[in-house]
Amino acid sequence: MFEVEASPMFIQGLHEEQRCLLDDIRMSRRKGEAFCQTTQAAWYVPQHLPETGAHSVYQNNFRGALTRSVYGSFPLSSRHMPSDLFNDLVNDYSEQKACETGDIESWPSLFVDFVASKISQNKYSGRLPSYLPDCLRLEWAIDCATRASIQAGDRLTLNKLQQLSAADQLESATLSVNKSLQLLKLPAGMLELWRGLKNKALQLDDSFWRIPLGQAIEIIRREHVSALDGDEPPIALGRNVDIAAGYYAVHIMIDDSVDGRRIGDSCMLSIEPLHSLVYAVLNALPDTFCLEQLSSRCENVLKEQDAEMALEVFIASVLSLMCERKYLCLNASGGGCEGALT
């Protein structure tokens, strides 16, 4: 056994060829199109296929991966909507929204806005309900939360907060929002609809997707749909989450109260209601920040919302809530911050 170390020049050349091939595949709009001149086609074309045929194979595989990414990110809508209708949406999205970066996993990120624009333009002749973008938005938030890094050891807990404060290190600490946290606003009843759609045994006819949200929820209730399938992971829902429209936090909750558990055994998806002021603070925080920036943002929110609350009380409440729910992480790199937000 021996190893051959590839030269940096060879690796760089290979990466450049692969980049050109990806550009060829994702930018081409016509089936059967040949490779462009910047791609050394001989590297990628099997001997038994013409160049145009090989290009079609790569292109079809890439498009198939993009389609699967949409279906994987929106499993409930794709499962219960009429198949031809959802297929039309995905095909139209694929034609109009090119995958510019080649990042298949993040490509569905614009699907919600795309569907919302089609509904506002009545492109599907009333076949899409007005609440569909909200349903898709919730599914995308859940998809992002469950794919994100858990950051179990970096979460800022109340205990760590107290330790930082006692050691006079809180003001110099560098913080960040945990990567699984997703923020969104939902109309009243959307979570109840989502929980109903999670039941795989639910049978819905095409007319279900042409009725208002309130009527759809009544159908869900009438079918006595259970909240969860037995083979799915647990989900923690905050109190009164179905009562009214409002702001919500979707994230992976870590239960670290019991020692000896594996990380995966102590995690669950959590959907929690958020006060509008807390949402406004979280929604405007940069990737990394310090206490001064958090305090400045809290002050701005109180002014913008004309809220009657002492700034010190609000800052303490927000920080305590974020640590209790483990929304924040303590960055080990440190480095402080570069001034307050404006």
PDB file of C-alpha atoms in Angstrom, residues 75-338:
ATOM      1  CA  PRO A  75     -43.228  17.458   3.336  1.00  0.00           C
ATOM      2  CA  LEU A  76     -46.754  18.198   4.584  1.00  0.00           C
ATOM      3  CA  SER A  77     -47.817  20.508   1.783  1.00  0.00           C
ATOM      4  CA  SER A  78     -46.361  18.205  -0.866  1.00  0.00           C
ATOM      5  CA  ARG A  79     -48.055  15.182   0.731  1.00  0.00           C
ATOM      6  CA  HIS A  80     -51.568  16.611   1.066  1.00  0.00           C
ATOM      7  CA  MET A  81     -51.849  19.036  -1.850  1.00  0.00           C
ATOM      8  CA  PRO A  82     -53.061  17.670  -5.216  1.00  0.00           C
ATOM      9  CA  SER A  83     -49.911  16.168  -6.731  1.00  0.00           C
ATOM     10  CA  ASP A  84     -50.329  17.866 -10.098  1.00  0.00           C
ATOM     11  CA  LEU A  85     -50.766  21.253  -8.419  1.00  0.00           C
ATOM     12  CA  PHE A  86     -47.651  20.968  -6.259  1.00  0.00           C
ATOM     13  CA  ASN A  87     -45.688  19.601  -9.229  1.00  0.00           C
ATOM     14  CA  ASP A  88     -46.719  22.641 -11.262  1.00  0.00           C
ATOM     15  CA  LEU A  89     -45.511  24.942  -8.497  1.00  0.00           C
ATOM     16  CA  VAL A  90     -42.148  23.187  -8.242  1.00  0.00           C
ATOM     17  CA  ASN A  91     -41.660  23.117 -12.027  1.00  0.00           C
ATOM     18  CA  ASP A  92     -42.498  26.808 -12.350  1.00  0.00           C
ATOM     19  CA  TYR A  93     -40.145  27.605  -9.478  1.00  0.00           C
ATOM     20  CA  SER A  94     -37.372  25.588 -11.121  1.00  0.00           C
ATOM     21  CA  GLU A  95     -37.810  27.448 -14.392  1.00  0.00           C
ATOM     22  CA  GLN A  96     -37.929  30.928 -12.873  1.00  0.00           C
ATOM     23  CA  LYS A  97     -35.499  30.644  -9.956  1.00  0.00           C
ATOM     24  CA  ALA A  98     -32.137  29.346 -11.093  1.00  0.00           C
ATOM     25  CA  CYS A  99     -29.893  27.762  -8.468  1.00  0.00           C
ATOM     26  CA  GLU A 100     -27.186  30.411  -8.734  1.00  0.00           C
ATOM     27  CA  THR A 101     -24.753  28.962  -6.203  1.00  0.00           C
ATOM     28  CA  GLY A 102     -25.250  25.253  -6.735  1.00  0.00           C
ATOM     29  CA  ASP A 103     -26.272  24.928  -3.066  1.00  0.00           C
ATOM     30  CA  ILE A 104     -29.148  22.474  -3.379  1.00  0.00           C
ATOM     31  CA  GLU A 105     -29.981  22.482   0.325  1.00  0.00           C
ATOM     32  CA  SER A 106     -30.740  26.212   0.480  1.00  0.00           C
ATOM     33  CA  TRP A 107     -32.396  26.466  -2.945  1.00  0.00           C
ATOM     34  CA  PRO A 108     -35.987  26.107  -1.558  1.00  0.00           C
ATOM     35  CA  SER A 109     -35.482  29.247   0.568  1.00  0.00           C
ATOM     36  CA  LEU A 110     -37.293  31.466  -1.977  1.00  0.00           C
ATOM     37  CA  PHE A 111     -40.112  29.005  -2.628  1.00  0.00           C
ATOM     38  CA  VAL A 112     -42.414  30.623  -0.037  1.00  0.00           C
ATOM     39  CA  ASP A 113     -42.131  34.098  -1.584  1.00  0.00           C
ATOM     40  CA  PHE A 114     -42.515  32.583  -5.047  1.00  0.00           C
ATOM     41  CA  VAL A 115     -45.801  30.892  -4.078  1.00  0.00           C
ATOM     42  CA  ALA A 116     -47.034  34.058  -2.344  1.00  0.00           C
ATOM     43  CA  SER A 117     -46.411  36.072  -5.516  1.00  0.00           C
ATOM     44  CA  LYS A 118     -48.341  33.526  -7.599  1.00  0.00           C
ATOM     45  CA  ILE A 119     -51.292  33.732  -5.232  1.00  0.00           C
ATOM     46  CA  SER A 120     -51.317  37.544  -5.280  1.00  0.00           C
ATOM     47  CA  GLN A 121     -51.278  37.445  -9.097  1.00  0.00           C
ATOM     48  CA  ASN A 122     -53.971  34.722  -9.173  1.00  0.00           C
ATOM     49  CA  LYS A 123     -51.762  32.674 -11.491  1.00  0.00           C
ATOM     50  CA  TYR A 124     -53.403  29.383 -10.541  1.00  0.00           C
ATOM     51  CA  SER A 125     -57.036  30.483 -10.916  1.00  0.00           C
ATOM     52  CA  GLY A 126     -57.925  30.314  -7.241  1.00  0.00           C
ATOM     53  CA  ARG A 127     -56.554  26.790  -6.762  1.00  0.00           C
ATOM     54  CA  LEU A 128     -54.130  27.950  -4.049  1.00  0.00           C
ATOM     55  CA  PRO A 129     -55.415  29.068  -0.624  1.00  0.00           C
ATOM     56  CA  SER A 130     -54.333  32.426   0.731  1.00  0.00           C
ATOM     57  CA  TYR A 131     -52.862  30.768   3.833  1.00  0.00           C
ATOM     58  CA  LEU A 132     -50.527  28.443   1.874  1.00  0.00           C
ATOM     59  CA  PRO A 133     -47.480  30.759   2.157  1.00  0.00           C
ATOM     60  CA  ASP A 134     -47.862  30.764   5.959  1.00  0.00           C
ATOM     61  CA  CYS A 135     -48.024  26.970   5.994  1.00  0.00           C
ATOM     62  CA  LEU A 136     -44.925  26.783   3.790  1.00  0.00           C
ATOM     63  CA  ARG A 137     -43.173  29.386   5.929  1.00  0.00           C
ATOM     64  CA  LEU A 138     -43.705  27.257   9.033  1.00  0.00           C
ATOM     65  CA  GLU A 139     -42.436  24.146   7.259  1.00  0.00           C
ATOM     66  CA  TRP A 140     -39.326  25.988   6.049  1.00  0.00           C
ATOM     67  CA  ALA A 141     -38.602  27.285   9.554  1.00  0.00           C
ATOM     68  CA  ILE A 142     -38.852  23.739  10.909  1.00  0.00           C
ATOM     69  CA  ASP A 143     -36.613  22.426   8.133  1.00  0.00           C
ATOM     70  CA  CYS A 144     -33.960  25.060   8.847  1.00  0.00           C
ATOM     71  CA  ALA A 145     -34.134  24.472  12.600  1.00  0.00           C
ATOM     72  CA  THR A 146     -33.733  20.714  12.322  1.00  0.00           C
ATOM     73  CA  ARG A 147     -30.817  20.958   9.880  1.00  0.00           C
ATOM     74  CA  ALA A 148     -28.869  23.540  11.880  1.00  0.00           C
ATOM     75  CA  SER A 149     -26.003  22.837  14.227  1.00  0.00           C
ATOM     76  CA  ILE A 150     -27.263  22.077  17.755  1.00  0.00           C
ATOM     77  CA  GLN A 151     -24.408  23.898  19.562  1.00  0.00           C
ATOM     78  CA  ALA A 152     -25.230  22.127  22.810  1.00  0.00           C
ATOM     79  CA  GLY A 153     -22.049  23.110  24.636  1.00  0.00           C
ATOM     80  CA  ASP A 154     -22.195  26.751  23.512  1.00  0.00           C
ATOM     81  CA  ARG A 155     -25.742  27.569  24.613  1.00  0.00           C
ATOM     82  CA  LEU A 156     -25.891  30.436  27.107  1.00  0.00           C
ATOM     83  CA  THR A 157     -27.858  29.203  30.123  1.00  0.00           C
ATOM     84  CA  LEU A 158     -28.988  31.123  33.190  1.00  0.00           C
ATOM     85  CA  ASN A 159     -26.200  29.463  35.163  1.00  0.00           C
ATOM     86  CA  LYS A 160     -23.558  30.607  32.676  1.00  0.00           C
ATOM     87  CA  LEU A 161     -25.096  34.076  32.663  1.00  0.00           C
ATOM     88  CA  GLN A 162     -24.778  34.285  36.439  1.00  0.00           C
ATOM     89  CA  GLN A 163     -21.173  33.088  36.282  1.00  0.00           C
ATOM     90  CA  LEU A 164     -20.272  35.700  33.667  1.00  0.00           C
ATOM     91  CA  SER A 165     -21.944  38.426  35.687  1.00  0.00           C
ATOM     92  CA  ALA A 166     -20.223  37.368  38.907  1.00  0.00           C
ATOM     93  CA  ALA A 167     -16.837  37.400  37.171  1.00  0.00           C
ATOM     94  CA  ASP A 168     -17.490  40.802  35.542  1.00  0.00           C
ATOM     95  CA  GLN A 169     -17.124  39.195  32.100  1.00  0.00           C
ATOM     96  CA  LEU A 170     -20.634  39.704  30.771  1.00  0.00           C
ATOM     97  CA  GLU A 171     -20.013  43.080  29.152  1.00  0.00           C
ATOM     98  CA  SER A 172     -16.987  41.789  27.238  1.00  0.00           C
ATOM     99  CA  ALA A 173     -18.548  38.466  26.203  1.00  0.00           C
ATOM    100  CA  THR A 174     -19.306  37.828  22.518  1.00  0.00           C
ATOM    101  CA  LEU A 175     -22.756  36.353  21.962  1.00  0.00           C
ATOM    102  CA  SER A 176     -24.709  34.964  19.013  1.00  0.00           C
ATOM    103  CA  VAL A 177     -28.185  33.632  18.344  1.00  0.00           C
ATOM    104  CA  ASN A 178     -28.178  29.823  18.265  1.00  0.00           C
ATOM    105  CA  LYS A 179     -28.162  28.540  14.699  1.00  0.00           C
ATOM    106  CA  SER A 180     -31.353  26.516  14.999  1.00  0.00           C
ATOM    107  CA  LEU A 181     -33.506  29.498  16.022  1.00  0.00           C
ATOM    108  CA  GLN A 182     -36.045  30.596  13.402  1.00  0.00           C
ATOM    109  CA  LEU A 183     -38.460  33.498  13.875  1.00  0.00           C
ATOM    110  CA  LEU A 184     -41.792  33.905  12.117  1.00  0.00           C
ATOM    111  CA  LYS A 185     -45.278  35.358  12.355  1.00  0.00           C
ATOM    112  CA  LEU A 186     -48.274  33.081  11.854  1.00  0.00           C
ATOM    113  CA  PRO A 187     -52.027  33.679  11.578  1.00  0.00           C
ATOM    114  CA  ALA A 188     -54.402  32.278  14.165  1.00  0.00           C
ATOM    115  CA  GLY A 189     -54.958  28.545  13.791  1.00  0.00           C
ATOM    116  CA  MET A 190     -51.962  27.811  11.548  1.00  0.00           C
ATOM    117  CA  LEU A 191     -50.262  25.584  14.119  1.00  0.00           C
ATOM    118  CA  GLU A 192     -53.450  23.598  14.597  1.00  0.00           C
ATOM    119  CA  LEU A 193     -53.672  23.073  10.838  1.00  0.00           C
ATOM    120  CA  TRP A 194     -50.003  22.047  10.698  1.00  0.00           C
ATOM    121  CA  ARG A 195     -50.431  19.516  13.494  1.00  0.00           C
ATOM    122  CA  GLY A 196     -53.441  18.050  11.720  1.00  0.00           C
ATOM    123  CA  LEU A 197     -51.579  17.733   8.431  1.00  0.00           C
ATOM    124  CA  LYS A 198     -48.873  15.755  10.208  1.00  0.00           C
ATOM    125  CA  ASN A 199     -51.227  12.794  10.436  1.00  0.00           C
ATOM    126  CA  LYS A 200     -50.296  10.546   7.509  1.00  0.00           C
ATOM    127  CA  ALA A 201     -53.700   8.864   7.580  1.00  0.00           C
ATOM    128  CA  LEU A 202     -55.509  12.137   6.852  1.00  0.00           C
ATOM    129  CA  GLN A 203     -57.392  12.019   3.543  1.00  0.00           C
ATOM    130  CA  LEU A 204     -58.190  15.375   1.923  1.00  0.00           C
ATOM    131  CA  ASP A 205     -59.895  16.017  -1.397  1.00  0.00           C
ATOM    132  CA  ASP A 206     -58.834  18.777  -3.761  1.00  0.00           C
ATOM    133  CA  SER A 207     -61.527  21.164  -2.510  1.00  0.00           C
ATOM    134  CA  PHE A 208     -59.729  21.398   0.857  1.00  0.00           C
ATOM    135  CA  TRP A 209     -57.132  23.684  -0.734  1.00  0.00           C
ATOM    136  CA  ARG A 210     -59.726  26.130  -2.039  1.00  0.00           C
ATOM    137  CA  ILE A 211     -61.378  27.031   1.273  1.00  0.00           C
ATOM    138  CA  PRO A 212     -60.474  29.649   3.909  1.00  0.00           C
ATOM    139  CA  LEU A 213     -58.204  28.734   6.811  1.00  0.00           C
ATOM    140  CA  GLY A 214     -61.051  28.711   9.333  1.00  0.00           C
ATOM    141  CA  GLN A 215     -63.011  26.133   7.345  1.00  0.00           C
ATOM    142  CA  ALA A 216     -59.876  24.042   6.833  1.00  0.00           C
ATOM    143  CA  ILE A 217     -59.314  23.922  10.581  1.00  0.00           C
ATOM    144  CA  GLU A 218     -62.925  22.850  11.135  1.00  0.00           C
ATOM    145  CA  ILE A 219     -62.347  19.917   8.782  1.00  0.00           C
ATOM    146  CA  ILE A 220     -59.201  18.984  10.681  1.00  0.00           C
ATOM    147  CA  ARG A 221     -61.112  19.045  13.955  1.00  0.00           C
ATOM    148  CA  ARG A 222     -64.003  17.058  12.530  1.00  0.00           C
ATOM    149  CA  GLU A 223     -61.642  14.330  11.383  1.00  0.00           C
ATOM    150  CA  HIS A 224     -60.370  14.019  14.972  1.00  0.00           C
ATOM    151  CA  VAL A 225     -56.806  14.247  13.758  1.00  0.00           C
ATOM    152  CA  SER A 226     -54.194  13.391  16.364  1.00  0.00           C
ATOM    153  CA  ALA A 227     -51.412  15.902  16.883  1.00  0.00           C
ATOM    154  CA  LEU A 228     -48.517  13.556  16.180  1.00  0.00           C
ATOM    155  CA  ASP A 229     -47.717  10.261  14.565  1.00  0.00           C
ATOM    156  CA  GLY A 230     -46.239   7.747  16.977  1.00  0.00           C
ATOM    157  CA  ASP A 231     -43.065   7.255  14.971  1.00  0.00           C
ATOM    158  CA  GLU A 232     -42.114  10.923  14.858  1.00  0.00           C
ATOM    159  CA  PRO A 233     -39.885  12.814  17.315  1.00  0.00           C
ATOM    160  CA  PRO A 234     -41.501  14.770  20.156  1.00  0.00           C
ATOM    161  CA  ILE A 235     -42.484  18.379  19.665  1.00  0.00           C
ATOM    162  CA  ALA A 236     -42.889  20.912  22.437  1.00  0.00           C
ATOM    163  CA  LEU A 237     -45.631  23.466  21.851  1.00  0.00           C
ATOM    164  CA  GLY A 238     -45.917  26.501  24.072  1.00  0.00           C
ATOM    165  CA  ARG A 239     -49.128  27.456  25.849  1.00  0.00           C
ATOM    166  CA  ASN A 240     -51.966  29.054  23.901  1.00  0.00           C
ATOM    167  CA  VAL A 241     -50.096  28.722  20.621  1.00  0.00           C
ATOM    168  CA  ASP A 242     -53.315  28.231  18.648  1.00  0.00           C
ATOM    169  CA  ILE A 243     -55.401  31.002  20.154  1.00  0.00           C
ATOM    170  CA  ALA A 244     -54.281  34.050  18.192  1.00  0.00           C
ATOM    171  CA  ALA A 245     -51.995  35.276  15.489  1.00  0.00           C
ATOM    172  CA  GLY A 246     -48.582  36.169  16.732  1.00  0.00           C
ATOM    173  CA  TYR A 247     -44.830  35.746  16.667  1.00  0.00           C
ATOM    174  CA  TYR A 248     -43.139  32.398  17.219  1.00  0.00           C
ATOM    175  CA  ALA A 249     -39.728  30.927  17.821  1.00  0.00           C
ATOM    176  CA  VAL A 250     -38.900  27.586  16.223  1.00  0.00           C
ATOM    177  CA  HIS A 251     -35.745  25.900  17.449  1.00  0.00           C
ATOM    178  CA  ILE A 252     -34.166  22.721  18.750  1.00  0.00           C
ATOM    179  CA  MET A 253     -34.665  22.656  22.508  1.00  0.00           C
ATOM    180  CA  ILE A 254     -32.032  20.911  24.630  1.00  0.00           C
ATOM    181  CA  ASP A 255     -33.011  19.276  27.910  1.00  0.00           C
ATOM    182  CA  ASP A 256     -29.798  19.138  29.913  1.00  0.00           C
ATOM    183  CA  SER A 257     -31.436  18.413  33.270  1.00  0.00           C
ATOM    184  CA  VAL A 258     -30.511  14.716  33.148  1.00  0.00           C
ATOM    185  CA  ASP A 259     -26.876  13.632  32.985  1.00  0.00           C
ATOM    186  CA  GLY A 260     -25.720  10.684  30.919  1.00  0.00           C
ATOM    187  CA  ARG A 261     -27.986  11.254  27.936  1.00  0.00           C
ATOM    188  CA  ARG A 262     -26.768  11.398  24.405  1.00  0.00           C
ATOM    189  CA  ILE A 263     -27.356  14.763  22.747  1.00  0.00           C
ATOM    190  CA  GLY A 264     -29.911  13.318  20.336  1.00  0.00           C
ATOM    191  CA  ASP A 265     -31.915  11.803  23.193  1.00  0.00           C
ATOM    192  CA  SER A 266     -32.356  15.143  24.962  1.00  0.00           C
ATOM    193  CA  CYS A 267     -33.379  17.299  21.973  1.00  0.00           C
ATOM    194  CA  MET A 268     -36.765  18.107  20.562  1.00  0.00           C
ATOM    195  CA  LEU A 269     -38.287  20.574  18.159  1.00  0.00           C
ATOM    196  CA  SER A 270     -39.874  23.460  20.041  1.00  0.00           C
ATOM    197  CA  ILE A 271     -42.428  25.963  18.749  1.00  0.00           C
ATOM    198  CA  GLU A 272     -42.968  28.753  21.251  1.00  0.00           C
ATOM    199  CA  PRO A 273     -44.943  32.016  21.205  1.00  0.00           C
ATOM    200  CA  LEU A 274     -42.884  35.177  21.467  1.00  0.00           C
ATOM    201  CA  HIS A 275     -43.840  38.616  22.721  1.00  0.00           C
ATOM    202  CA  SER A 276     -43.700  41.118  19.865  1.00  0.00           C
ATOM    203  CA  LEU A 277     -41.040  43.178  21.674  1.00  0.00           C
ATOM    204  CA  VAL A 278     -38.784  40.165  22.166  1.00  0.00           C
ATOM    205  CA  TYR A 279     -39.294  39.213  18.519  1.00  0.00           C
ATOM    206  CA  ALA A 280     -38.285  42.722  17.440  1.00  0.00           C
ATOM    207  CA  VAL A 281     -35.076  42.501  19.474  1.00  0.00           C
ATOM    208  CA  LEU A 282     -34.111  39.038  18.231  1.00  0.00           C
ATOM    209  CA  ASN A 283     -34.986  39.791  14.622  1.00  0.00           C
ATOM    210  CA  ALA A 284     -32.546  42.708  14.428  1.00  0.00           C
ATOM    211  CA  LEU A 285     -29.499  41.213  16.155  1.00  0.00           C
ATOM    212  CA  PRO A 286     -26.356  40.698  14.015  1.00  0.00           C
ATOM    213  CA  ASP A 287     -24.541  37.375  13.720  1.00  0.00           C
ATOM    214  CA  THR A 288     -22.395  38.214  16.736  1.00  0.00           C
ATOM    215  CA  PHE A 289     -22.983  40.910  19.320  1.00  0.00           C
ATOM    216  CA  CYS A 290     -22.226  41.946  22.871  1.00  0.00           C
ATOM    217  CA  LEU A 291     -24.267  43.202  25.799  1.00  0.00           C
ATOM    218  CA  GLU A 292     -23.885  46.812  24.684  1.00  0.00           C
ATOM    219  CA  GLN A 293     -25.411  46.032  21.304  1.00  0.00           C
ATOM    220  CA  LEU A 294     -28.224  44.012  22.865  1.00  0.00           C
ATOM    221  CA  SER A 295     -28.972  46.877  25.257  1.00  0.00           C
ATOM    222  CA  SER A 296     -28.979  49.386  22.411  1.00  0.00           C
ATOM    223  CA  ARG A 297     -31.387  47.257  20.418  1.00  0.00           C
ATOM    224  CA  CYS A 298     -33.694  46.903  23.425  1.00  0.00           C
ATOM    225  CA  GLU A 299     -33.722  50.676  23.824  1.00  0.00           C
ATOM    226  CA  ASN A 300     -34.565  51.192  20.151  1.00  0.00           C
ATOM    227  CA  VAL A 301     -37.414  48.671  20.305  1.00  0.00           C
ATOM    228  CA  LEU A 302     -38.994  50.397  23.311  1.00  0.00           C
ATOM    229  CA  LYS A 303     -38.855  53.719  21.444  1.00  0.00           C
ATOM    230  CA  GLU A 304     -40.173  52.283  18.176  1.00  0.00           C
ATOM    231  CA  GLN A 305     -43.054  50.494  19.878  1.00  0.00           C
ATOM    232  CA  ASP A 306     -43.715  53.357  22.292  1.00  0.00           C
ATOM    233  CA  ALA A 307     -43.696  50.800  25.112  1.00  0.00           C
ATOM    234  CA  GLU A 308     -43.977  52.005  28.701  1.00  0.00           C
ATOM    235  CA  MET A 309     -41.319  49.922  30.444  1.00  0.00           C
ATOM    236  CA  ALA A 310     -38.102  50.772  32.235  1.00  0.00           C
ATOM    237  CA  LEU A 311     -35.138  50.030  29.969  1.00  0.00           C
ATOM    238  CA  GLU A 312     -33.173  48.187  32.669  1.00  0.00           C
ATOM    239  CA  VAL A 313     -36.155  45.955  33.435  1.00  0.00           C
ATOM    240  CA  PHE A 314     -36.708  45.207  29.761  1.00  0.00           C
ATOM    241  CA  ILE A 315     -33.050  44.326  29.127  1.00  0.00           C
ATOM    242  CA  ALA A 316     -32.960  42.044  32.163  1.00  0.00           C
ATOM    243  CA  SER A 317     -36.220  40.366  31.133  1.00  0.00           C
ATOM    244  CA  VAL A 318     -35.110  39.808  27.538  1.00  0.00           C
ATOM    245  CA  LEU A 319     -31.712  38.452  28.537  1.00  0.00           C
ATOM    246  CA  SER A 320     -33.224  36.174  31.170  1.00  0.00           C
ATOM    247  CA  LEU A 321     -35.810  34.813  28.739  1.00  0.00           C
ATOM    248  CA  MET A 322     -33.214  34.163  26.023  1.00  0.00           C
ATOM    249  CA  CYS A 323     -30.983  32.287  28.460  1.00  0.00           C
ATOM    250  CA  GLU A 324     -33.853  30.314  29.966  1.00  0.00           C
ATOM    251  CA  ARG A 325     -34.926  29.116  26.506  1.00  0.00           C
ATOM    252  CA  LYS A 326     -31.308  28.822  25.308  1.00  0.00           C
ATOM    253  CA  TYR A 327     -31.767  31.131  22.331  1.00  0.00           C
ATOM    254  CA  LEU A 328     -28.221  32.486  22.665  1.00  0.00           C
ATOM    255  CA  CYS A 329     -24.735  31.035  22.444  1.00  0.00           C
ATOM    256  CA  LEU A 330     -21.529  32.150  24.116  1.00  0.00           C
ATOM    257  CA  ASN A 331     -18.812  32.448  21.499  1.00  0.00           C
ATOM    258  CA  ALA A 332     -15.530  30.970  22.654  1.00  0.00           C
ATOM    259  CA  SER A 333     -13.555  33.188  20.304  1.00  0.00           C
ATOM    260  CA  GLY A 334     -14.435  36.295  22.274  1.00  0.00           C
ATOM    261  CA  GLY A 335     -13.304  39.548  20.717  1.00  0.00           C
ATOM    262  CA  GLY A 336     -15.874  41.920  22.123  1.00  0.00           C
ATOM    263  CA  CYS A 337     -17.934  44.140  19.820  1.00  0.00           C
ATOM    264  CA  GLU A 338     -17.443  47.159  17.658  1.00  0.00           C
TER     265      GLU A 338
END
